[in-house]
Amino acid sequence: MRHSDEATPITELLDERRDLLALVRGMLGSGSELDSVVDETYRRWYELSGPVRAQIAAPGSWLTDVAGGICLARLALPVRGEAPAGRGIARQAEAGPGEPAGHARRSLRRRRLEPTTPQQHDVVVCAVRQACAARDAVALASLLACDVTAFFDGGGKIRALVEPVHGSEQVARALLTLLSGHAPTTLRAQSVNGRTGLVVRSGHQVAAVIGLDVTVRHVVQVWVTLNPDKLRSWNPPGSTPRPRPGLSPRRQTSTS
């Protein structure tokens, strides 16, 4: 059983969201309700406490049951499309309101004390990409500072890690797990917010964007964007694959 504080392969997360969209489409038909039902489903997932999430052996099945229940509730409403009462704002996948900002400030101070040229930054990022492609945990950990921190932004719209991950070995393991699986993916070095980062693609779809803060020879901070809303600018219309027909109770997916 994979616990909620462990990373999940990105292709499994993509399939999970596609399956939920297919379920909702099958129950409610096409329309603006599709994304709202799926977002509500993930909101309820993140409302659970960490220990409760850790006890759910099959998160995909849990999400499917919840999405189906939301659809049935909407079908029972006198006015189709009216959202259930009590709709809230999706909880952000982060440890606390001030923690990411605090780490960002420390990372900025560190970069100012240990300035890195664009060339040095690119060398480290390319080495990280090669280590990830080779599934070499030792090489990847050696490129990360011992106190590196990784943040995973799912925006409450995908089942990403909630807590930041600290430490070179732990971050290396989380990144390699995220990129693992059987489904083909590509990992390329590209410009991300003005600096070289990594872009993960599954087929023609950008599945994640990884920003890296580097000081001379090591990565001191990792920002993994998985939030579908924030990735829309990376995915032009028509690039996102259609939901697969039917639901698969057990998904075996990964990257190459």
PDB file of C-alpha atoms in Angstrom:
ATOM      1  CA  MET A   1       0.000   0.000   0.000  1.00  0.00           C
ATOM      2  CA  ARG A   2       1.334   3.421  -0.937  1.00  0.00           C
ATOM      3  CA  HIS A   3       0.780   5.890   1.917  1.00  0.00           C
ATOM      4  CA  SER A   4      -0.385   9.459   1.372  1.00  0.00           C
ATOM      5  CA  ASP A   5       3.039  10.829   2.352  1.00  0.00           C
ATOM      6  CA  GLU A   6       4.728   8.914  -0.487  1.00  0.00           C
ATOM      7  CA  ALA A   7       4.951  10.045  -4.100  1.00  0.00           C
ATOM      8  CA  THR A   8       2.753   8.487  -6.791  1.00  0.00           C
ATOM      9  CA  PRO A   9       3.840   8.030 -10.442  1.00  0.00           C
ATOM     10  CA  ILE A  10       2.677  11.001 -12.463  1.00  0.00           C
ATOM     11  CA  THR A  11       1.111   8.830 -15.161  1.00  0.00           C
ATOM     12  CA  GLU A  12      -1.012   7.131 -12.501  1.00  0.00           C
ATOM     13  CA  LEU A  13      -2.200  10.546 -11.324  1.00  0.00           C
ATOM     14  CA  LEU A  14      -3.079  11.573 -14.890  1.00  0.00           C
ATOM     15  CA  ASP A  15      -5.000   8.341 -15.502  1.00  0.00           C
ATOM     16  CA  GLU A  16      -6.803   8.778 -12.207  1.00  0.00           C
ATOM     17  CA  ARG A  17      -8.077  12.253 -13.151  1.00  0.00           C
ATOM     18  CA  ARG A  18      -9.012  11.102 -16.680  1.00  0.00           C
ATOM     19  CA  ASP A  19     -11.000   8.202 -15.230  1.00  0.00           C
ATOM     20  CA  LEU A  20     -12.874  10.527 -12.908  1.00  0.00           C
ATOM     21  CA  LEU A  21     -13.725  12.837 -15.821  1.00  0.00           C
ATOM     22  CA  ALA A  22     -14.925   9.833 -17.843  1.00  0.00           C
ATOM     23  CA  LEU A  23     -17.117   8.676 -14.962  1.00  0.00           C
ATOM     24  CA  VAL A  24     -18.670  12.127 -14.530  1.00  0.00           C
ATOM     25  CA  ARG A  25     -19.212  12.497 -18.283  1.00  0.00           C
ATOM     26  CA  GLY A  26     -20.947   9.128 -18.347  1.00  0.00           C
ATOM     27  CA  MET A  27     -23.276  10.115 -15.506  1.00  0.00           C
ATOM     28  CA  LEU A  28     -23.931  13.787 -16.243  1.00  0.00           C
ATOM     29  CA  GLY A  29     -23.055  14.160 -19.924  1.00  0.00           C
ATOM     30  CA  SER A  30     -20.765  16.845 -21.295  1.00  0.00           C
ATOM     31  CA  GLY A  31     -20.790  20.330 -19.870  1.00  0.00           C
ATOM     32  CA  SER A  32     -19.249  22.678 -17.365  1.00  0.00           C
ATOM     33  CA  GLU A  33     -20.019  20.330 -14.470  1.00  0.00           C
ATOM     34  CA  LEU A  34     -17.248  17.874 -15.343  1.00  0.00           C
ATOM     35  CA  ASP A  35     -14.329  19.789 -13.858  1.00  0.00           C
ATOM     36  CA  SER A  36     -16.361  21.092 -10.935  1.00  0.00           C
ATOM     37  CA  VAL A  37     -17.349  17.576  -9.835  1.00  0.00           C
ATOM     38  CA  VAL A  38     -13.779  16.330 -10.098  1.00  0.00           C
ATOM     39  CA  ASP A  39     -12.479  19.378  -8.213  1.00  0.00           C
ATOM     40  CA  GLU A  40     -15.068  18.769  -5.493  1.00  0.00           C
ATOM     41  CA  THR A  41     -13.931  15.143  -5.291  1.00  0.00           C
ATOM     42  CA  TYR A  42     -10.338  16.122  -4.706  1.00  0.00           C
ATOM     43  CA  ARG A  43     -11.400  18.797  -2.229  1.00  0.00           C
ATOM     44  CA  ARG A  44     -13.008  16.086  -0.133  1.00  0.00           C
ATOM     45  CA  TRP A  45      -9.828  14.009  -0.380  1.00  0.00           C
ATOM     46  CA  TYR A  46      -7.742  16.862   0.990  1.00  0.00           C
ATOM     47  CA  GLU A  47     -10.297  17.523   3.739  1.00  0.00           C
ATOM     48  CA  LEU A  48      -9.344  14.149   5.225  1.00  0.00           C
ATOM     49  CA  SER A  49      -6.588  14.161   7.813  1.00  0.00           C
ATOM     50  CA  GLY A  50      -3.214  12.685   6.870  1.00  0.00           C
ATOM     51  CA  PRO A  51      -3.682   9.567   9.067  1.00  0.00           C
ATOM     52  CA  VAL A  52      -7.098   8.912   7.525  1.00  0.00           C
ATOM     53  CA  ARG A  53      -5.737   9.239   3.975  1.00  0.00           C
ATOM     54  CA  ALA A  54      -2.898   6.873   4.877  1.00  0.00           C
ATOM     55  CA  GLN A  55      -5.434   4.182   5.798  1.00  0.00           C
ATOM     56  CA  ILE A  56      -7.115   4.257   2.376  1.00  0.00           C
ATOM     57  CA  ALA A  57      -5.587   1.291   0.543  1.00  0.00           C
ATOM     58  CA  ALA A  58      -7.055   2.216  -2.882  1.00  0.00           C
ATOM     59  CA  PRO A  59      -7.279   6.026  -3.265  1.00  0.00           C
ATOM     60  CA  GLY A  60      -8.523   5.682  -6.846  1.00  0.00           C
ATOM     61  CA  SER A  61     -11.503   3.611  -5.753  1.00  0.00           C
ATOM     62  CA  TRP A  62     -12.246   6.052  -2.935  1.00  0.00           C
ATOM     63  CA  LEU A  63     -12.209   8.978  -5.364  1.00  0.00           C
ATOM     64  CA  THR A  64     -14.429   7.085  -7.806  1.00  0.00           C
ATOM     65  CA  ASP A  65     -17.007   6.387  -5.088  1.00  0.00           C
ATOM     66  CA  VAL A  66     -17.023  10.024  -3.989  1.00  0.00           C
ATOM     67  CA  ALA A  67     -17.332  11.358  -7.551  1.00  0.00           C
ATOM     68  CA  GLY A  68     -20.203   8.963  -8.226  1.00  0.00           C
ATOM     69  CA  GLY A  69     -21.955  10.127  -5.075  1.00  0.00           C
ATOM     70  CA  ILE A  70     -21.597  13.787  -6.066  1.00  0.00           C
ATOM     71  CA  CYS A  71     -23.042  13.009  -9.516  1.00  0.00           C
ATOM     72  CA  LEU A  72     -26.030  11.207  -7.992  1.00  0.00           C
ATOM     73  CA  ALA A  73     -26.643  14.163  -5.674  1.00  0.00           C
ATOM     74  CA  ARG A  74     -26.595  16.573  -8.615  1.00  0.00           C
ATOM     75  CA  LEU A  75     -28.930  14.389 -10.644  1.00  0.00           C
ATOM     76  CA  ALA A  76     -31.384  14.522  -7.745  1.00  0.00           C
ATOM     77  CA  LEU A  77     -31.403  18.322  -7.636  1.00  0.00           C
ATOM     78  CA  PRO A  78     -34.551  20.007  -9.010  1.00  0.00           C
ATOM     79  CA  VAL A  79     -32.400  22.339 -11.119  1.00  0.00           C
ATOM     80  CA  ARG A  80     -29.710  20.530 -13.060  1.00  0.00           C
ATOM     81  CA  GLY A  81     -26.237  21.976 -12.528  1.00  0.00           C
ATOM     82  CA  GLU A  82     -26.911  23.426  -9.082  1.00  0.00           C
ATOM     83  CA  ALA A  83     -23.931  22.656  -6.883  1.00  0.00           C
ATOM     84  CA  PRO A  84     -24.435  20.882  -3.518  1.00  0.00           C
ATOM     85  CA  ALA A  85     -24.541  23.170  -0.503  1.00  0.00           C
ATOM     86  CA  GLY A  86     -21.370  23.688   1.426  1.00  0.00           C
ATOM     87  CA  ARG A  87     -19.071  23.979  -1.548  1.00  0.00           C
ATOM     88  CA  GLY A  88     -15.707  25.248  -0.393  1.00  0.00           C
ATOM     89  CA  ILE A  89     -12.396  26.412  -1.709  1.00  0.00           C
ATOM     90  CA  ALA A  90     -10.027  23.565  -2.571  1.00  0.00           C
ATOM     91  CA  ARG A  91      -7.318  23.176   0.013  1.00  0.00           C
ATOM     92  CA  GLN A  92      -3.854  23.889  -1.384  1.00  0.00           C
ATOM     93  CA  ALA A  93      -1.425  20.985  -1.268  1.00  0.00           C
ATOM     94  CA  GLU A  94       1.071  22.505   1.117  1.00  0.00           C
ATOM     95  CA  ALA A  95       2.152  21.981   4.728  1.00  0.00           C
ATOM     96  CA  GLY A  96       1.112  25.403   6.039  1.00  0.00           C
ATOM     97  CA  PRO A  97       0.265  28.894   4.823  1.00  0.00           C
ATOM     98  CA  GLY A  98       3.675  30.402   5.549  1.00  0.00           C
ATOM     99  CA  GLU A  99       6.046  27.510   5.023  1.00  0.00           C
ATOM    100  CA  PRO A 100       6.639  27.660   1.215  1.00  0.00           C
ATOM    101  CA  ALA A 101       7.161  31.425   1.385  1.00  0.00           C
ATOM    102  CA  GLY A 102       9.679  31.008   4.207  1.00  0.00           C
ATOM    103  CA  HIS A 103      11.652  28.420   2.260  1.00  0.00           C
ATOM    104  CA  ALA A 104      11.566  30.642  -0.826  1.00  0.00           C
ATOM    105  CA  ARG A 105      13.056  33.548   1.130  1.00  0.00           C
ATOM    106  CA  ARG A 106      15.824  31.331   2.533  1.00  0.00           C
ATOM    107  CA  SER A 107      16.543  29.968  -0.926  1.00  0.00           C
ATOM    108  CA  LEU A 108      16.772  33.503  -2.342  1.00  0.00           C
ATOM    109  CA  ARG A 109      19.204  34.564   0.401  1.00  0.00           C
ATOM    110  CA  ARG A 110      21.298  31.501  -0.243  1.00  0.00           C
ATOM    111  CA  ARG A 111      21.442  32.167  -3.983  1.00  0.00           C
ATOM    112  CA  ARG A 112      22.580  35.733  -3.292  1.00  0.00           C
ATOM    113  CA  LEU A 113      25.359  34.506  -0.979  1.00  0.00           C
ATOM    114  CA  GLU A 114      26.395  31.809  -3.463  1.00  0.00           C
ATOM    115  CA  PRO A 115      25.656  33.295  -6.905  1.00  0.00           C
ATOM    116  CA  THR A 116      25.334  30.849  -9.759  1.00  0.00           C
ATOM    117  CA  THR A 117      25.957  31.755 -13.380  1.00  0.00           C
ATOM    118  CA  PRO A 118      23.382  30.679 -16.002  1.00  0.00           C
ATOM    119  CA  GLN A 119      25.959  28.248 -17.358  1.00  0.00           C
ATOM    120  CA  GLN A 120      26.488  26.636 -13.945  1.00  0.00           C
ATOM    121  CA  HIS A 121      22.736  26.432 -13.440  1.00  0.00           C
ATOM    122  CA  ASP A 122      22.245  24.729 -16.799  1.00  0.00           C
ATOM    123  CA  VAL A 123      25.011  22.188 -16.108  1.00  0.00           C
ATOM    124  CA  VAL A 124      23.366  21.137 -12.837  1.00  0.00           C
ATOM    125  CA  VAL A 125      19.877  20.960 -14.369  1.00  0.00           C
ATOM    126  CA  CYS A 126      21.096  18.833 -17.270  1.00  0.00           C
ATOM    127  CA  ALA A 127      22.849  16.514 -14.810  1.00  0.00           C
ATOM    128  CA  VAL A 128      19.609  16.199 -12.841  1.00  0.00           C
ATOM    129  CA  ARG A 129      17.736  15.329 -16.024  1.00  0.00           C
ATOM    130  CA  GLN A 130      20.293  12.651 -16.913  1.00  0.00           C
ATOM    131  CA  ALA A 131      20.139  11.143 -13.411  1.00  0.00           C
ATOM    132  CA  CYS A 132      16.334  11.053 -13.560  1.00  0.00           C
ATOM    133  CA  ALA A 133      16.364   9.485 -17.035  1.00  0.00           C
ATOM    134  CA  ALA A 134      18.836   6.826 -15.824  1.00  0.00           C
ATOM    135  CA  ARG A 135      16.771   6.216 -12.628  1.00  0.00           C
ATOM    136  CA  ASP A 136      20.034   6.727 -10.721  1.00  0.00           C
ATOM    137  CA  ALA A 137      19.023   7.639  -7.166  1.00  0.00           C
ATOM    138  CA  VAL A 138      22.614   7.940  -5.954  1.00  0.00           C
ATOM    139  CA  ALA A 139      23.652  10.307  -8.753  1.00  0.00           C
ATOM    140  CA  LEU A 140      20.489  12.355  -8.314  1.00  0.00           C
ATOM    141  CA  ALA A 141      20.940  12.674  -4.540  1.00  0.00           C
ATOM    142  CA  SER A 142      24.543  13.824  -5.070  1.00  0.00           C
ATOM    143  CA  LEU A 143      23.235  16.769  -7.121  1.00  0.00           C
ATOM    144  CA  LEU A 144      20.890  17.862  -4.336  1.00  0.00           C
ATOM    145  CA  ALA A 145      21.950  19.852  -1.283  1.00  0.00           C
ATOM    146  CA  CYS A 146      21.685  17.879   1.957  1.00  0.00           C
ATOM    147  CA  ASP A 147      18.971  20.296   3.161  1.00  0.00           C
ATOM    148  CA  VAL A 148      17.110  20.493  -0.168  1.00  0.00           C
ATOM    149  CA  THR A 149      13.339  20.933  -0.018  1.00  0.00           C
ATOM    150  CA  ALA A 150      10.824  19.907  -2.686  1.00  0.00           C
ATOM    151  CA  PHE A 151       7.273  21.266  -3.006  1.00  0.00           C
ATOM    152  CA  PHE A 152       4.558  19.527  -5.010  1.00  0.00           C
ATOM    153  CA  ASP A 153       1.764  21.858  -6.176  1.00  0.00           C
ATOM    154  CA  GLY A 154      -1.334  19.913  -7.149  1.00  0.00           C
ATOM    155  CA  GLY A 155      -3.620  22.832  -6.347  1.00  0.00           C
ATOM    156  CA  GLY A 156      -6.080  20.434  -4.747  1.00  0.00           C
ATOM    157  CA  LYS A 157      -6.961  19.184  -8.247  1.00  0.00           C
ATOM    158  CA  ILE A 158      -4.741  16.107  -8.407  1.00  0.00           C
ATOM    159  CA  ARG A 159      -3.545  13.687  -5.740  1.00  0.00           C
ATOM    160  CA  ALA A 160      -0.086  15.180  -5.221  1.00  0.00           C
ATOM    161  CA  LEU A 161       2.037  15.114  -2.076  1.00  0.00           C
ATOM    162  CA  VAL A 162       0.683  17.446   0.587  1.00  0.00           C
ATOM    163  CA  GLU A 163       3.780  17.905   2.743  1.00  0.00           C
ATOM    164  CA  PRO A 164       7.100  19.324   1.456  1.00  0.00           C
ATOM    165  CA  VAL A 165       9.868  16.727   1.188  1.00  0.00           C
ATOM    166  CA  HIS A 166      13.200  17.460   2.887  1.00  0.00           C
ATOM    167  CA  GLY A 167      16.669  15.942   2.409  1.00  0.00           C
ATOM    168  CA  SER A 168      18.636  14.824  -0.648  1.00  0.00           C
ATOM    169  CA  GLU A 169      17.790  11.111  -0.469  1.00  0.00           C
ATOM    170  CA  GLN A 170      14.125  11.734   0.278  1.00  0.00           C
ATOM    171  CA  VAL A 171      13.721  14.282  -2.535  1.00  0.00           C
ATOM    172  CA  ALA A 172      15.568  12.038  -5.001  1.00  0.00           C
ATOM    173  CA  ARG A 173      13.278   9.137  -4.101  1.00  0.00           C
ATOM    174  CA  ALA A 174      10.143  11.291  -4.444  1.00  0.00           C
ATOM    175  CA  LEU A 175      11.183  12.604  -7.875  1.00  0.00           C
ATOM    176  CA  LEU A 176      12.095   9.170  -9.228  1.00  0.00           C
ATOM    177  CA  THR A 177       8.817   7.715  -7.949  1.00  0.00           C
ATOM    178  CA  LEU A 178       6.902  10.539  -9.608  1.00  0.00           C
ATOM    179  CA  LEU A 179       8.623   9.713 -12.901  1.00  0.00           C
ATOM    180  CA  SER A 180       8.296   5.937 -12.583  1.00  0.00           C
ATOM    181  CA  GLY A 181       5.826   3.604 -14.255  1.00  0.00           C
ATOM    182  CA  HIS A 182       5.173   1.943 -17.608  1.00  0.00           C
ATOM    183  CA  ALA A 183       3.511   4.654 -19.704  1.00  0.00           C
ATOM    184  CA  PRO A 184       5.944   6.563 -21.944  1.00  0.00           C
ATOM    185  CA  THR A 185       6.988  10.006 -20.738  1.00  0.00           C
ATOM    186  CA  THR A 186       9.722  12.436 -21.731  1.00  0.00           C
ATOM    187  CA  LEU A 187      11.785  14.722 -19.513  1.00  0.00           C
ATOM    188  CA  ARG A 188      13.341  17.742 -21.214  1.00  0.00           C
ATOM    189  CA  ALA A 189      15.330  20.755 -20.086  1.00  0.00           C
ATOM    190  CA  GLN A 190      13.444  23.933 -21.035  1.00  0.00           C
ATOM    191  CA  SER A 191      13.041  27.506 -19.898  1.00  0.00           C
ATOM    192  CA  VAL A 192      10.821  27.669 -16.804  1.00  0.00           C
ATOM    193  CA  ASN A 193      10.123  31.162 -15.431  1.00  0.00           C
ATOM    194  CA  GLY A 194      13.241  32.567 -17.074  1.00  0.00           C
ATOM    195  CA  ARG A 195      15.639  29.805 -15.987  1.00  0.00           C
ATOM    196  CA  THR A 196      16.278  26.300 -17.228  1.00  0.00           C
ATOM    197  CA  GLY A 197      13.982  23.756 -15.622  1.00  0.00           C
ATOM    198  CA  LEU A 198      12.510  20.379 -16.492  1.00  0.00           C
ATOM    199  CA  VAL A 199       9.279  19.677 -18.371  1.00  0.00           C
ATOM    200  CA  VAL A 200       7.608  16.276 -18.071  1.00  0.00           C
ATOM    201  CA  ARG A 201       5.387  15.166 -20.963  1.00  0.00           C
ATOM    202  CA  SER A 202       3.039  12.219 -21.211  1.00  0.00           C
ATOM    203  CA  GLY A 203       2.381  11.824 -24.908  1.00  0.00           C
ATOM    204  CA  HIS A 204       1.649  15.338 -26.187  1.00  0.00           C
ATOM    205  CA  GLN A 205       0.483  16.596 -22.798  1.00  0.00           C
ATOM    206  CA  VAL A 206       2.689  18.492 -20.354  1.00  0.00           C
ATOM    207  CA  ALA A 207       2.094  16.623 -17.097  1.00  0.00           C
ATOM    208  CA  ALA A 208       4.450  18.547 -14.805  1.00  0.00           C
ATOM    209  CA  VAL A 209       6.866  21.460 -14.795  1.00  0.00           C
ATOM    210  CA  ILE A 210       9.829  21.312 -12.419  1.00  0.00           C
ATOM    211  CA  GLY A 211      11.645  24.451 -11.332  1.00  0.00           C
ATOM    212  CA  LEU A 212      15.079  24.115  -9.727  1.00  0.00           C
ATOM    213  CA  ASP A 213      16.919  26.613  -7.516  1.00  0.00           C
ATOM    214  CA  VAL A 214      20.667  26.032  -7.820  1.00  0.00           C
ATOM    215  CA  THR A 215      23.640  27.333  -5.832  1.00  0.00           C
ATOM    216  CA  VAL A 216      26.919  26.641  -7.643  1.00  0.00           C
ATOM    217  CA  ARG A 217      26.881  22.810  -7.717  1.00  0.00           C
ATOM    218  CA  HIS A 218      23.713  21.706  -5.931  1.00  0.00           C
ATOM    219  CA  VAL A 219      19.951  22.067  -6.139  1.00  0.00           C
ATOM    220  CA  VAL A 220      18.669  23.717  -2.957  1.00  0.00           C
ATOM    221  CA  GLN A 221      14.969  23.838  -3.806  1.00  0.00           C
ATOM    222  CA  VAL A 222      12.607  21.979  -6.139  1.00  0.00           C
ATOM    223  CA  TRP A 223       9.164  23.203  -7.244  1.00  0.00           C
ATOM    224  CA  VAL A 224       6.981  20.599  -8.976  1.00  0.00           C
ATOM    225  CA  THR A 225       3.856  22.025 -10.610  1.00  0.00           C
ATOM    226  CA  LEU A 226       1.166  19.396 -11.196  1.00  0.00           C
ATOM    227  CA  ASN A 227      -1.895  21.649 -10.945  1.00  0.00           C
ATOM    228  CA  PRO A 228      -3.841  21.183 -14.230  1.00  0.00           C
ATOM    229  CA  ASP A 229      -4.967  24.833 -14.141  1.00  0.00           C
ATOM    230  CA  LYS A 230      -1.386  26.128 -13.979  1.00  0.00           C
ATOM    231  CA  LEU A 231      -0.344  23.796 -16.816  1.00  0.00           C
ATOM    232  CA  ARG A 232      -2.983  25.046 -19.258  1.00  0.00           C
ATOM    233  CA  SER A 233      -0.581  27.567 -20.787  1.00  0.00           C
ATOM    234  CA  TRP A 234       1.779  24.653 -21.507  1.00  0.00           C
ATOM    235  CA  ASN A 235      -0.946  22.607 -23.185  1.00  0.00           C
ATOM    236  CA  PRO A 236      -2.470  24.256 -26.278  1.00  0.00           C
ATOM    237  CA  PRO A 237      -6.074  23.337 -27.176  1.00  0.00           C
ATOM    238  CA  GLY A 238      -6.283  19.839 -28.604  1.00  0.00           C
ATOM    239  CA  SER A 239      -3.103  18.602 -26.916  1.00  0.00           C
ATOM    240  CA  THR A 240      -4.858  16.995 -23.930  1.00  0.00           C
ATOM    241  CA  PRO A 241      -5.888  13.403 -24.674  1.00  0.00           C
ATOM    242  CA  ARG A 242      -9.520  12.428 -24.347  1.00  0.00           C
ATOM    243  CA  PRO A 243     -10.584  10.438 -21.283  1.00  0.00           C
ATOM    244  CA  ARG A 244     -10.251   6.713 -21.752  1.00  0.00           C
ATOM    245  CA  PRO A 245     -13.523   4.764 -22.128  1.00  0.00           C
ATOM    246  CA  GLY A 246     -14.482   2.868 -19.003  1.00  0.00           C
ATOM    247  CA  LEU A 247     -12.785   2.757 -15.636  1.00  0.00           C
ATOM    248  CA  SER A 248      -9.829   0.655 -14.632  1.00  0.00           C
ATOM    249  CA  PRO A 249      -9.950  -0.365 -10.957  1.00  0.00           C
ATOM    250  CA  ARG A 250      -6.248  -1.074 -10.983  1.00  0.00           C
ATOM    251  CA  ARG A 251      -3.890   1.110 -12.990  1.00  0.00           C
ATOM    252  CA  GLN A 252      -0.326   0.096 -13.751  1.00  0.00           C
ATOM    253  CA  THR A 253       1.342   3.066 -15.347  1.00  0.00           C
ATOM    254  CA  SER A 254       4.766   4.559 -15.458  1.00  0.00           C
ATOM    255  CA  THR A 255       7.397   6.397 -17.480  1.00  0.00           C
ATOM    256  CA  SER A 256      10.305   5.441 -19.628  1.00  0.00           C
TER     257      SER A 256
END
